[in-house]
Coordinates of C-alpha atoms and ligand atoms in Angstrom, one line a residue:
Chain A
X81 CA 232.9 -23.0 119.3
X82 CA 236.2 -21.7 117.9
X83 CA 238.6 -24.3 116.7
X84 CA 242.1 -24.0 115.1
X85 CA 242.2 -26.2 112.1
X86 CA 245.6 -25.3 110.8
X87 CA 248.7 -23.7 112.3
X88 CA 251.1 -21.9 110.0
X89 CA 254.5 -21.4 111.6
X90 CA 256.3 -18.2 110.5
X91 CA 260.1 -17.7 110.3
X92 CA 260.2 -14.5 112.4
X93 CA 257.6 -14.8 115.1
X94 CA 254.5 -16.5 116.3
X95 CA 252.5 -18.9 114.1
X96 CA 249.3 -17.9 112.3
X97 CA 246.2 -19.9 113.1
X98 CA 243.4 -20.7 110.7
X99 CA 240.2 -21.0 112.7
X100 CA 236.7 -22.1 112.2
X101 CA 233.7 -21.3 114.3
X102 CA 231.1 -24.1 114.5
X103 CA 227.7 -24.8 116.1
X104 CA 225.9 -28.0 116.3
X105 CA 222.1 -27.8 116.7
X106 CA 219.2 -30.3 116.7
X107 CA 218.7 -33.4 114.7
X108 CA 218.7 -32.0 111.2
X109 CA 221.6 -33.7 109.4
X110 CA 222.3 -30.9 107.0
X111 CA 225.2 -28.5 107.3
X112 CA 226.4 -25.2 106.0
X113 CA 229.9 -23.9 105.5
X114 CA 230.4 -20.1 105.2
X115 CA 233.8 -19.0 103.8
X116 CA 235.3 -15.5 103.5
X117 CA 238.7 -14.0 103.3
X118 CA 240.2 -16.0 100.4
X119 CA 241.4 -12.6 99.3
X120 CA 242.9 -10.4 102.0
X121 CA 241.0 -7.3 100.8
X122 CA 237.6 -8.8 100.3
X123 CA 236.2 -7.3 103.5
X124 CA 232.5 -7.3 103.1
X125 CA 232.4 -11.1 103.4
X126 CA 234.5 -11.1 106.5
X127 CA 232.4 -8.3 108.1
X128 CA 229.2 -10.4 107.4
X129 CA 230.7 -13.6 108.8
X130 CA 231.8 -11.7 111.9
X131 CA 228.2 -10.6 112.5
X132 CA 227.0 -14.1 111.8
X133 CA 229.4 -15.5 114.4
X134 CA 228.0 -13.2 117.1
X135 CA 224.4 -14.0 116.0
X136 CA 224.9 -17.7 116.0
X137 CA 226.6 -17.5 119.4
X138 CA 223.6 -15.7 120.8
X139 CA 221.2 -18.2 119.3
X140 CA 223.2 -21.1 120.7
X141 CA 223.3 -19.5 124.1
X142 CA 219.5 -19.0 124.0
X143 CA 219.9 -15.2 124.0
X144 CA 217.9 -14.8 120.8
X145 CA 214.6 -16.6 121.6
X146 CA 213.1 -16.2 118.1
X147 CA 215.7 -18.6 116.6
X148 CA 216.9 -22.1 117.4
X149 CA 219.7 -24.0 115.8
X150 CA 218.6 -27.1 114.0
X151 CA 221.6 -28.1 111.9
X152 CA 225.3 -27.7 111.8
X153 CA 226.9 -24.4 110.7
X154 CA 230.6 -23.6 110.4
X155 CA 232.2 -20.3 109.5
X156 CA 235.8 -19.8 108.2
X157 CA 236.1 -16.0 108.5
X158 CA 239.7 -15.6 107.2
X159 CA 241.4 -18.2 105.0
X160 CA 244.2 -16.2 103.5
X161 CA 245.7 -15.1 106.8
X162 CA 249.0 -13.8 105.3
X163 CA 247.1 -11.7 102.7
X164 CA 244.8 -10.2 105.2
X165 CA 247.7 -9.3 107.5
X166 CA 249.4 -7.7 104.4
X167 CA 246.2 -5.7 103.6
X168 CA 246.4 -7.0 100.0
X169 CA 244.4 -9.4 97.8
X170 CA 247.2 -11.9 97.7
X171 CA 250.1 -12.6 100.0
X172 CA 253.1 -10.7 98.5
X173 CA 255.4 -13.6 99.3
X174 CA 253.8 -16.0 96.8
X175 CA 251.5 -13.7 94.9
X176 CA 249.1 -16.6 94.5
X177 CA 245.4 -15.8 94.0
X178 CA 244.0 -18.1 96.7
X179 CA 240.9 -18.8 94.7
X180 CA 243.3 -20.5 92.2
X181 CA 244.9 -22.6 94.9
X182 CA 242.2 -25.3 95.2
X183 CA 242.0 -28.2 95.9
X184 CA 245.1 -27.2 97.9
X185 CA 247.4 -29.6 99.6
X186 CA 247.8 -30.4 103.2
X187 CA 251.5 -30.9 102.7
X188 CA 252.2 -28.0 100.3
X189 CA 253.2 -24.4 100.7
X190 CA 251.3 -22.1 103.1
X191 CA 248.6 -20.8 100.8
X192 CA 248.0 -24.3 99.5
X193 CA 247.8 -25.7 103.0
X194 CA 245.2 -23.2 104.0
X195 CA 243.2 -23.9 100.8
X196 CA 243.5 -27.6 101.5
X197 CA 242.3 -27.3 105.1
X198 CA 239.2 -25.3 104.2
X199 CA 238.3 -27.7 101.3
X200 CA 238.7 -30.7 103.6
X201 CA 236.6 -29.2 106.3
X202 CA 233.8 -28.0 104.0
X203 CA 233.6 -30.7 101.3
X204 CA 231.1 -32.8 103.3
X205 CA 228.7 -29.9 103.9
X206 CA 225.3 -29.9 102.4
X207 CA 225.6 -26.2 101.5
X208 CA 228.5 -23.9 100.9
X209 CA 228.4 -20.1 100.7
X210 CA 231.6 -18.3 99.6
X211 CA 231.5 -14.6 100.4
X212 CA 233.5 -12.3 98.2
X213 CA 233.8 -8.8 96.7
X214 CA 234.1 -7.9 93.0
X215 CA 237.5 -8.2 91.3
X216 CA 240.1 -5.5 91.8
X217 CA 239.0 -2.2 90.1
X218 CA 235.3 -3.2 90.1
X219 CA 232.2 -3.0 92.3
X220 CA 229.4 -5.7 92.3
X221 CA 225.8 -5.2 93.2
X222 CA 225.1 -7.9 95.8
X223 CA 224.2 -11.0 94.0
X224 CA 224.3 -14.8 94.0
X225 CA 226.6 -16.6 91.6
X226 CA 226.1 -20.2 90.8
X227 CA 227.4 -22.7 88.3
X228 CA 225.1 -25.0 86.3
X229 CA 222.4 -25.0 89.0
X230 CA 219.5 -27.4 88.8
X231 CA 215.9 -26.1 89.2
X232 CA 215.9 -26.7 92.9
X233 CA 219.2 -24.9 93.4
X234 CA 218.0 -21.9 91.4
X235 CA 214.9 -21.7 93.6
X236 CA 216.9 -22.0 96.7
X237 CA 219.3 -19.2 95.6
X238 CA 216.3 -16.8 95.5
X239 CA 215.9 -17.3 99.3
X240 CA 219.2 -15.5 99.8
X241 CA 217.1 -12.5 98.9
X242 CA 219.7 -10.5 96.9
X243 CA 217.5 -10.0 93.9
X244 CA 220.0 -11.2 91.3
X245 CA 220.9 -14.9 90.8
X246 CA 223.4 -15.3 88.1
X247 CA 224.8 -18.3 86.4
X248 CA 228.5 -17.6 85.9
X249 CA 230.5 -18.7 82.9
X250 CA 233.3 -21.1 84.1
X251 CA 236.6 -19.2 83.7
X252 CA 239.5 -21.2 82.3
X253 CA 240.8 -21.6 85.9
X254 CA 237.5 -22.8 87.3
X255 CA 238.8 -26.1 88.5
X256 CA 241.2 -24.3 90.8
X257 CA 238.4 -22.5 92.6
X258 CA 236.6 -23.4 95.9
X259 CA 233.2 -23.3 94.3
X260 CA 234.2 -25.9 91.8
X261 CA 235.6 -28.1 94.5
X262 CA 232.3 -27.9 96.3
X263 CA 230.3 -28.7 93.2
X264 CA 232.4 -31.9 92.5
X265 CA 231.9 -32.9 96.1
X266 CA 228.2 -32.5 95.7
X267 CA 228.0 -29.5 98.0
X268 CA 225.2 -27.1 96.9
X269 CA 227.5 -24.1 96.6
X270 CA 227.0 -20.5 95.8
X271 CA 229.3 -17.5 95.8
X272 CA 227.8 -14.2 97.1
X273 CA 229.6 -11.2 95.7
X274 CA 229.0 -7.7 97.0
X275 CA 230.9 -4.4 96.8
X276 CA 234.5 -3.8 96.1
X277 CA 237.8 -4.8 97.5
X278 CA 239.2 -2.8 100.4
X279 CA 235.8 -1.4 101.5
X280 CA 233.2 -2.4 104.0
X281 CA 229.7 -1.3 102.8
X282 CA 227.5 -1.8 105.9
X283 CA 224.3 -1.4 103.9
X284 CA 225.3 -4.3 101.6
X285 CA 226.5 -6.3 104.6
X286 CA 223.0 -5.9 106.2
X287 CA 221.4 -7.3 103.1
X288 CA 223.9 -10.3 103.0
X289 CA 223.4 -10.9 106.7
X290 CA 219.6 -11.0 106.4
X291 CA 219.8 -13.1 103.3
X292 CA 222.0 -15.7 104.8
X293 CA 219.8 -15.9 108.0
X294 CA 216.8 -16.4 105.7
X295 CA 218.7 -19.1 103.8
X296 CA 219.5 -20.9 107.0
X297 CA 215.8 -20.8 107.9
X298 CA 214.7 -22.0 104.5
X299 CA 217.2 -24.9 104.6
X300 CA 216.0 -25.9 108.1
X301 CA 219.4 -25.2 109.7
X302 CA 217.8 -22.6 111.8
X303 CA 214.2 -22.5 113.2
X304 CA 212.5 -19.2 113.4
X305 CA 209.4 -18.8 115.5
X306 CA 208.4 -15.4 113.9
X307 CA 206.5 -16.9 111.0
X308 CA 207.5 -17.5 107.4
X309 CA 207.9 -14.9 104.8
X310 CA 208.6 -15.3 101.1
X311 CA 211.8 -13.8 99.8
X312 CA 211.6 -10.6 97.7
X313 CA 211.6 -11.6 94.1
X314 CA 214.8 -12.5 92.4
X315 CA 215.6 -12.6 88.7
X316 CA 217.6 -15.5 87.4
X317 CA 220.1 -14.7 84.6
X318 CA 221.9 -17.2 82.4
X319 CA 225.4 -16.8 81.1
X320 CA 224.0 -15.7 77.7
X321 CA 222.2 -12.8 79.4
X322 CA 225.6 -11.2 80.1
X323 CA 226.7 -8.1 78.2
X324 CA 230.2 -6.8 78.9
X325 CA 230.7 -3.1 78.0
X326 CA 234.3 -2.4 77.0
X327 CA 235.9 1.0 77.1
X328 CA 236.5 2.3 73.5
X329 CA 239.4 4.4 74.7
X330 CA 241.8 5.1 77.6
X331 CA 241.5 7.9 80.2
X332 CA 239.2 8.6 83.1
X333 CA 236.0 6.6 83.4
X334 CA 233.5 8.7 85.3
X335 CA 230.4 6.7 86.1
X336 CA 226.9 8.2 86.4
X337 CA 225.1 5.2 87.6
X338 CA 225.6 2.7 90.5
X339 CA 225.8 -1.0 90.7
X340 CA 222.3 -2.6 91.0
X341 CA 220.7 0.0 88.7
X342 CA 218.2 -1.2 86.1
X343 CA 219.2 0.5 82.9
X344 CA 217.4 1.1 79.6
X345 CA 219.2 0.6 76.3
X346 CA 221.0 3.8 75.3
X347 CA 221.1 5.1 78.9
X348 CA 224.3 6.8 79.9
X349 CA 226.7 4.7 82.1
X350 CA 229.2 7.5 82.2
X351 CA 231.9 9.0 80.1
X352 CA 235.6 8.7 79.2
X353 CA 237.7 11.8 79.5
X354 CA 241.3 12.3 78.5
X355 CA 243.5 11.7 81.5
X356 CA 245.4 15.0 81.3
X357 CA 243.4 17.4 79.1
X358 CA 240.0 16.4 80.5
X359 CA 238.5 16.4 77.1
X360 CA 235.4 14.2 76.8
X361 CA 236.4 11.4 74.5
X362 CA 233.4 9.0 74.5
X363 CA 230.1 8.6 76.3
X364 CA 229.4 5.1 77.5
X365 CA 225.9 3.9 76.8
X366 CA 224.0 0.8 77.9
X367 CA 224.0 -1.6 74.9
X368 CA 220.7 -3.3 76.1
X369 CA 218.1 -3.1 78.8
X370 CA 219.5 -4.8 81.9
X371 CA 220.6 -4.9 85.5
X372 CA 224.0 -3.4 86.2
X373 CA 225.7 -6.1 88.2
X374 CA 229.3 -5.0 87.9
X375 CA 230.7 -1.5 87.4
X376 CA 234.2 -0.2 87.2
X377 CA 235.1 1.8 90.3
X378 CA 238.8 2.5 89.7
X379 CA 238.6 5.6 87.5
X380 CA 241.8 5.2 85.4
X381 CA 241.1 2.9 82.5
X382 CA 242.9 1.4 79.6
X383 CA 241.5 1.1 76.1
X384 CA 239.5 -2.1 75.8
X385 CA 239.0 -2.8 79.5
X386 CA 235.6 -3.8 80.8
X387 CA 233.5 -0.9 82.1
X388 CA 230.4 -2.7 83.2
X389 CA 228.5 -6.0 83.1
X390 CA 224.8 -5.8 82.3
X391 CA 222.4 -8.7 82.8
X392 CA 219.7 -8.7 80.3
X393 CA 216.3 -9.8 81.5
X394 CA 214.9 -11.9 78.6
X395 CA 211.6 -13.2 80.0
X396 CA 210.4 -11.1 82.8
X397 CA 208.0 -12.4 85.3
X398 CA 208.7 -16.1 85.1
X399 CA 210.5 -16.3 88.4
X400 CA 210.4 -18.5 90.3
X401 CA 209.1 -20.7 87.5
Chain B
X202 CA 263.9 -9.4 59.8
X203 CA 260.3 -8.3 59.7
X204 CA 258.7 -6.5 62.7
X205 CA 255.0 -6.7 63.5
X206 CA 252.9 -5.7 66.4
X207 CA 250.0 -7.5 67.9
X208 CA 247.2 -6.1 70.0
X209 CA 248.3 -2.5 70.4
X210 CA 246.4 -1.0 73.4
X211 CA 246.4 2.7 74.3
X212 CA 247.2 3.3 78.0
X213 CA 245.7 6.2 80.0
X214 CA 248.9 8.2 79.4
X215 CA 248.4 7.9 75.6
X216 CA 251.4 5.7 74.9
X217 CA 250.5 2.3 73.4
X218 CA 251.6 -1.1 74.8
X219 CA 251.9 -3.8 72.3
X220 CA 253.3 -7.3 71.7
X221 CA 256.2 -7.2 69.2
X222 CA 257.0 -10.1 66.8
X223 CA 260.2 -10.4 64.9
X224 CA 260.1 -12.8 61.9
X225 CA 262.8 -14.4 59.7
X226 CA 261.4 -16.0 56.6
X227 CA 263.5 -18.4 54.5
X228 CA 263.2 -19.5 50.9
X229 CA 260.7 -22.3 51.5
X230 CA 258.9 -20.6 54.4
X231 CA 258.1 -23.9 56.1
X232 CA 258.2 -25.2 58.7
X233 CA 257.4 -22.3 61.0
X234 CA 258.7 -22.2 64.5
X235 CA 257.7 -19.6 67.1
X236 CA 259.5 -18.6 70.3
X237 CA 257.7 -16.8 73.0
X238 CA 259.1 -15.2 76.2
X239 CA 258.1 -13.0 79.0
X240 CA 254.6 -14.2 79.8
X241 CA 255.7 -13.7 83.4
X242 CA 257.4 -10.3 83.7
X243 CA 260.1 -11.4 86.2
X244 CA 261.4 -14.2 84.0
X245 CA 264.2 -12.6 82.1
X246 CA 266.2 -15.6 80.9
X247 CA 263.8 -16.3 78.1
X248 CA 263.8 -12.6 77.0
X249 CA 267.6 -12.6 76.9
X250 CA 267.5 -15.9 75.0
X251 CA 265.2 -14.3 72.4
X252 CA 267.7 -11.4 72.1
X253 CA 270.5 -14.0 71.5
X254 CA 268.4 -15.8 68.9
X255 CA 267.5 -12.6 67.0
X256 CA 271.1 -11.6 67.0
X257 CA 272.1 -15.1 65.7
X258 CA 269.5 -15.1 63.0
X259 CA 270.4 -11.5 61.9
X260 CA 274.0 -12.6 61.6
X261 CA 273.1 -15.7 59.7
X262 CA 270.9 -13.7 57.2
X263 CA 273.9 -11.4 56.5
X264 CA 276.5 -14.2 56.3
X265 CA 274.6 -17.2 54.9
X266 CA 271.1 -16.2 53.8
X267 CA 270.4 -19.5 52.1
X268 CA 270.8 -21.3 55.4
X269 CA 267.4 -20.2 56.5
X270 CA 264.8 -22.5 54.9
X271 CA 261.7 -22.2 57.1
X272 CA 260.3 -19.4 59.2
X273 CA 261.2 -18.3 62.7
X274 CA 258.9 -16.0 64.6
X275 CA 260.1 -14.5 67.9
X276 CA 257.9 -12.9 70.5
X277 CA 260.6 -11.7 72.9
X278 CA 258.5 -9.7 75.4
X279 CA 254.8 -10.6 75.4
X280 CA 254.0 -9.0 78.7
X281 CA 255.8 -5.6 78.4
X282 CA 254.2 -3.9 81.3
X283 CA 255.1 -6.6 83.7
X284 CA 258.6 -6.9 82.3
X285 CA 259.1 -3.2 82.7
X286 CA 258.1 -3.5 86.4
X287 CA 260.0 -6.8 86.7
X288 CA 257.0 -8.4 88.3
X289 CA 255.4 -11.8 87.5
X290 CA 252.0 -10.2 86.9
X291 CA 251.3 -7.0 85.1
X292 CA 251.2 -4.4 87.9
X293 CA 248.0 -2.8 86.8
X294 CA 245.9 -5.8 85.9
X295 CA 247.4 -8.3 88.5
X296 CA 246.5 -11.3 86.4
X297 CA 248.6 -14.1 85.3
X298 CA 249.2 -14.1 81.5
X299 CA 249.7 -17.9 81.6
X300 CA 246.3 -18.6 83.3
X301 CA 243.9 -17.0 80.9
X302 CA 243.1 -19.5 78.2
X303 CA 240.2 -22.0 77.9
X304 CA 237.0 -22.7 76.1
X305 CA 235.5 -19.5 77.3
X306 CA 237.9 -16.6 78.1
X307 CA 237.1 -13.6 80.1
X308 CA 236.8 -10.0 79.0
X309 CA 239.7 -8.5 80.9
X310 CA 242.5 -6.9 78.9
X311 CA 245.0 -9.6 79.8
X312 CA 242.5 -12.3 78.6
X313 CA 241.9 -10.4 75.4
X314 CA 245.7 -10.0 74.8
X315 CA 246.2 -13.7 75.5
X316 CA 243.5 -14.7 73.0
X317 CA 245.1 -12.5 70.3
X318 CA 248.5 -13.9 71.1
X319 CA 247.2 -17.4 70.9
X320 CA 245.5 -16.7 67.6
X321 CA 248.8 -15.3 66.2
X322 CA 250.7 -18.4 67.4
X323 CA 248.2 -20.8 66.1
X324 CA 248.0 -19.1 62.7
X325 CA 251.7 -18.9 62.1
X326 CA 253.4 -21.8 63.8
X327 CA 254.0 -25.5 63.2
X328 CA 255.9 -25.7 66.5
X329 CA 256.2 -23.4 69.5
X330 CA 258.8 -23.0 72.2
X331 CA 257.5 -21.2 75.4
X332 CA 260.4 -19.9 77.5
X333 CA 260.1 -19.6 81.2
X334 CA 262.4 -19.2 84.2
X335 CA 261.5 -20.4 87.6
X336 CA 259.8 -18.2 90.2
X337 CA 261.6 -16.2 92.9
X338 CA 262.1 -19.1 95.1
X339 CA 263.7 -21.9 93.1
X340 CA 266.6 -22.2 90.7
X341 CA 266.2 -24.8 88.0
X342 CA 268.4 -26.7 85.6
X343 CA 267.4 -26.3 81.9
X344 CA 264.4 -28.6 81.5
X345 CA 261.5 -29.3 79.3
X346 CA 258.2 -30.0 81.1
X347 CA 255.7 -32.2 79.2
X348 CA 252.2 -33.1 80.1
X349 CA 251.7 -36.8 79.8
X350 CA 249.0 -36.7 77.1
X351 CA 251.4 -35.0 74.7
X352 CA 254.5 -37.0 75.4
X353 CA 254.7 -39.0 72.2
X354 CA 254.9 -35.9 70.0
X355 CA 257.0 -33.8 72.3
X356 CA 259.7 -36.1 73.7
X357 CA 261.4 -36.5 70.3
X358 CA 261.6 -32.7 70.0
X359 CA 262.6 -32.2 73.6
X360 CA 265.6 -34.6 73.1
X361 CA 267.0 -32.0 70.7
X362 CA 266.9 -29.0 73.0
X363 CA 270.2 -29.5 75.0
X364 CA 268.2 -29.5 78.2
X365 CA 269.4 -31.3 81.2
X366 CA 266.1 -32.9 82.0
X367 CA 262.8 -33.8 80.4
X368 CA 260.0 -34.1 83.1
X369 CA 256.9 -35.8 81.9
X370 CA 254.1 -35.2 84.4
X371 CA 250.3 -35.7 84.6
X372 CA 247.8 -33.0 83.6
X373 CA 246.2 -31.0 86.4
X374 CA 243.9 -28.1 86.6
X375 CA 246.7 -25.6 86.9
X376 CA 248.0 -26.3 83.4
X377 CA 244.7 -26.2 81.5
X378 CA 244.7 -22.4 81.1
X379 CA 248.3 -22.1 79.9
X380 CA 249.6 -21.4 76.4
X381 CA 251.5 -24.7 76.4
X382 CA 248.5 -26.8 77.1
X383 CA 246.1 -24.9 74.7
X384 CA 248.6 -24.9 71.8
X385 CA 249.3 -28.6 72.3
X386 CA 245.6 -29.3 72.4
X387 CA 245.3 -27.4 69.1
X388 CA 247.8 -29.9 67.7
X389 CA 250.7 -27.4 67.6
X390 CA 253.6 -29.1 69.3
X391 CA 254.7 -26.8 72.1
X392 CA 257.7 -27.2 74.3
X393 CA 257.7 -25.4 77.7
X394 CA 261.2 -24.6 78.8
X395 CA 261.9 -23.9 82.4
X396 CA 265.4 -22.8 83.2
X397 CA 267.2 -20.7 85.8
X398 CA 265.5 -18.3 88.2
X399 CA 263.6 -15.2 87.8
X400 CA 265.1 -11.7 87.9
X401 CA 268.5 -13.0 86.9
X402 CA 270.3 -13.9 83.7
X403 CA 272.7 -16.8 83.7
X404 CA 274.8 -16.4 80.6
X405 CA 276.1 -20.0 80.6
X406 CA 272.6 -21.4 80.9
X407 CA 271.4 -19.2 78.0
X408 CA 274.4 -20.4 75.9
X409 CA 273.2 -24.0 76.6
X410 CA 269.6 -23.3 75.7
X411 CA 270.5 -21.2 72.7
X412 CA 272.5 -24.1 71.3
X413 CA 269.6 -26.3 71.9
X414 CA 267.2 -24.0 70.1
X415 CA 269.6 -23.7 67.1
X416 CA 269.9 -27.5 67.1
X417 CA 266.1 -27.9 67.2
X418 CA 265.7 -25.5 64.2
X419 CA 268.2 -27.6 62.2
X420 CA 266.3 -30.8 63.3
X421 CA 263.0 -29.4 62.1
X422 CA 264.5 -28.3 58.8
X423 CA 264.1 -24.5 59.5
X424 CA 267.9 -24.1 59.3
X425 CA 270.6 -25.8 57.2
X426 CA 273.8 -24.0 58.0
X427 CA 277.2 -24.9 56.5
X428 CA 278.6 -25.5 60.0
X429 CA 275.7 -27.8 60.8
X430 CA 273.7 -28.1 64.0
X431 CA 275.5 -27.6 67.3
X432 CA 276.0 -30.7 69.4
X433 CA 273.5 -31.3 72.2
X434 CA 273.5 -33.4 75.3
X435 CA 271.1 -36.2 76.0
X436 CA 268.6 -35.0 78.6
X437 CA 267.6 -37.2 81.5
X438 CA 264.0 -38.3 81.0
X439 CA 261.9 -38.7 84.1
X440 CA 258.3 -39.4 85.1
X441 CA 256.6 -38.3 88.4
X442 CA 257.7 -41.4 90.4
X443 CA 261.3 -40.6 89.5
X444 CA 261.2 -37.1 90.9
X445 CA 261.7 -36.7 94.6
X446 CA 260.7 -33.4 96.1
X447 CA 262.1 -32.3 99.5
X448 CA 260.0 -29.8 101.5
X449 CA 260.8 -27.8 104.5
X450 CA 259.4 -29.2 107.8
X451 CA 260.0 -25.9 109.6
X452 CA 259.8 -22.2 108.9
X453 CA 263.1 -20.3 108.9
X454 CA 265.9 -19.3 106.6
X455 CA 267.1 -21.9 104.2
X456 CA 270.8 -22.0 103.3
X457 CA 271.8 -24.3 100.6
X458 CA 274.8 -26.5 101.0
X459 CA 274.5 -28.5 97.8
X460 CA 275.1 -27.3 94.2
X461 CA 272.5 -27.3 91.4
X462 CA 273.3 -30.0 88.9
X463 CA 275.2 -32.1 91.4
X464 CA 274.8 -35.9 91.3
X465 CA 273.8 -36.8 94.8
X466 CA 273.9 -39.9 97.0
X467 CA 271.0 -40.7 99.3
X468 CA 271.7 -38.9 102.6
X469 CA 273.8 -36.1 101.1
X470 CA 273.1 -32.7 102.7
X471 CA 271.0 -30.3 100.7
X472 CA 271.1 -27.4 103.1
X473 CA 269.8 -26.3 106.5
X474 CA 266.8 -24.4 107.8
X475 CA 267.8 -22.0 110.6
X476 CA 265.7 -20.2 113.2
X477 CA 267.1 -16.7 112.9
X478 CA 265.6 -15.5 116.2
X479 CA 267.0 -18.3 118.3
X480 CA 270.3 -19.0 116.6
X481 CA 269.3 -22.7 116.1
X482 CA 269.6 -25.0 113.1
X483 CA 266.0 -26.4 113.1
X484 CA 266.4 -28.7 110.2
X485 CA 269.0 -30.4 108.1
X486 CA 267.6 -31.3 104.7
X487 CA 269.1 -34.4 103.1
X488 CA 268.6 -36.1 99.8
X489 CA 266.0 -38.9 100.2
X490 CA 267.4 -40.7 97.1
X491 CA 270.4 -40.6 94.9
X492 CA 270.1 -38.6 91.7
X493 CA 270.5 -35.3 89.8
X494 CA 269.8 -32.2 91.9
X495 CA 267.8 -30.3 89.3
X496 CA 265.8 -27.8 91.5
X497 CA 267.3 -26.0 94.5
X498 CA 265.8 -23.4 96.7
X499 CA 267.4 -20.0 96.3
X500 CA 265.0 -17.8 98.3
X501 CA 266.1 -18.1 101.9
X502 CA 262.8 -17.2 103.5
X503 CA 261.1 -20.5 104.0
X504 CA 257.7 -21.6 105.4
X505 CA 256.7 -25.1 106.4
X506 CA 256.0 -27.1 103.3
X507 CA 258.1 -25.0 101.0
X508 CA 260.0 -26.8 98.2
X509 CA 263.7 -27.0 99.0
X510 CA 264.9 -29.3 96.2
X511 CA 264.0 -31.8 93.6
X512 CA 266.1 -34.8 92.6
X513 CA 265.7 -36.9 89.5
X514 CA 266.6 -40.5 89.4
X515 CA 265.3 -42.5 86.4
X516 CA 264.4 -46.0 87.4
X517 CA 266.2 -48.8 85.6
X518 CA 264.2 -50.6 82.9
X519 CA 262.2 -47.7 81.7
X520 CA 262.5 -47.3 77.9
Ligands
ZN772 ZN1 256.8 -18.5 83.8

C-alpha cells in the first residue's frame, strides 16, 4: 500500500509528496524499513527499492507463490525529493547533505521535515536497511556497513550476501546520520553501499535485490517455500583493517582495477599522469593484501586525495565464527 | 607582519592552494589570539574584517610598535577555493569545512586540511575568534553564539566584543564537528561570531565588530595602545527560552516589513508571505513576543517551516 507521510508545499506549483510503501503480513511481530534516496543522485538504492516494491506487491497479491509475507515491511524510495528532482546529491536551495539532517524536525525546514518524517516512521522497526552509493567521485563494491555490531548482528549481515561486511569508523558527524538514529532507537541497522552516484548498475542492483530478499527470509519477514540455502561466505572487516591510499600527486588518476577486486601487496591500482603533458608521475600500488572496497572513479585528482580503500583480511577463514 | 602558509596542496592544474596565516608578534609574545575567517566560502564579512584587522595592525606597528604586547595570528581565508567560487562548500570537494572535526577524522582532503588548521590553531593560540556570516537566507545582528558547557569561560570575553547579542544554547550533534566546539573542548576559549549575511559586506557592521575585536585584544593584554581600547556596547545575553523563532506556515515569497535591530512589541508585523501565482497574501507573520529582532529572513523564496525571524527577550530576574 502506498501512503503519503509528508506533504511539502512549494512556492511555485504543486506540493511534493514523501511516500512510503508498506505491507503487513502474518503474525511475525518484526518489521523492516528500507530507505533510499537520501541523496538525489544515489540511484542504485532507489532502483533496488523500486524492484522490491514490485516484488512485494506480487507476493502480497499471491502472484509469487514461492513467497509469503510473514512480517511488516516498509519502503521509503525517495526521501530527498527536492534533490532527486534537481538531479543532484543535495537540494541546491539549502545545500544540506540529508544524511547530516537527522534526527530532523517535523516543524523545521523542508529537508529536516523529510528527515524527521522518515526517522519517526522507521525508528520502531526491528531492522533498518539504508541503501546508498559511494561518496561523490568514488565507486563502492557492494558491501554492508555496520557500526559496533554485536556477534548476532555480524552474523545476520552475512545473510545480505554481499561478501563484505565492514564495521565503519564513526565520522565526526555520525550523530546526524540515519544509521545512528536507528542504532540509538535499538533498530538493527545496516547501510548497504554499492556503485557510484549518478549511475544505475543493474548487475549490482541484482545482487542487492537478491541479498535483501534473502535477508527478509532469514529474519522471518518473508517465508520461502523453495528450501533454505546458506549465504555465500562473507568476510567481516573491522575499522582497523582499513587502509586508505592517498594520491602522492595531482593529475589524472587512471585505475587498472575495479572495486571488489582482491589485491596483493604491491599490485598496481593505477597511475597518476600529469593533467596536461600526460607524463606518468607515480604508479599507485596496493600497500597491503586486501579487498578493494572503494575506488576513485572521477579521474581528476588533487594531491593528497584518497584513491582507494583496501580492507585487509587479517584472519582468513574464521567467518562466520 | 610575518606570512606563513599551512597545508599547501597541489591542484591538477599545478597551482597550489594553501591556507595563509599573517602574524603580528609583540615584545612579550603572549597572550596569543587567533582570528579565523572563510571556513564557509560565501561568508565574506569575516574575510573583510580580517583585512581591516591586518590593516589596523600594520598601521599600529608603523605608528606605535610598542603597543603590541602579545601575538595576533590572522587566518583570513581558510577555504580559498570555496571563497573563489563564493560558495559555502568547496566546489570540488562539496564538503563543509566546519563539519570535519572529531575523535576520528576522515581522509578526504577537506578533513586533512581541517586537521592541519586545527593543529595550527591549537599550537599557537590562547584564544580564538571564528568569524562567520549567516547563510543565504537570514540576516543577523552581530552576535556571539556560545554552547552552554563553555559559557563560564566565554561570556566574560563575549561581553567585550561589541556584539548586539550573546546567545547561549545547548550542545547538539550539529556543533560537535565544528572548530568552535573542538577548540573549546581543547580548552582554548573560542568565540564564534555570527554577523550579517553571506555574499555581502556591511561596512557599518564590520566597523562594529572590528571595534569589538580591538577592544577584546586590549582586554586580553595583547594590545596596549596610547589611545586605549575603543568603547563597546553591552550585548543582550539570552538563553534558549528567551529566543522566539518565527517560522513560515506557508510556502511563497517572504517580504519583510520589519527592520533588523528593531525593538518590537508583541503583535508587530514582521512581514508577509505571498503566493506569487495567485496574487494572494497567504500569511502575515507577527512578533509572538516583544523584544529585539536579531534575525530576519532576507531570501524571499520560502518553504513551510522556514525561519523568518528570531526575537530576543531576556526574562527579568536572570543574572
Ligand atoms: Zn559559517
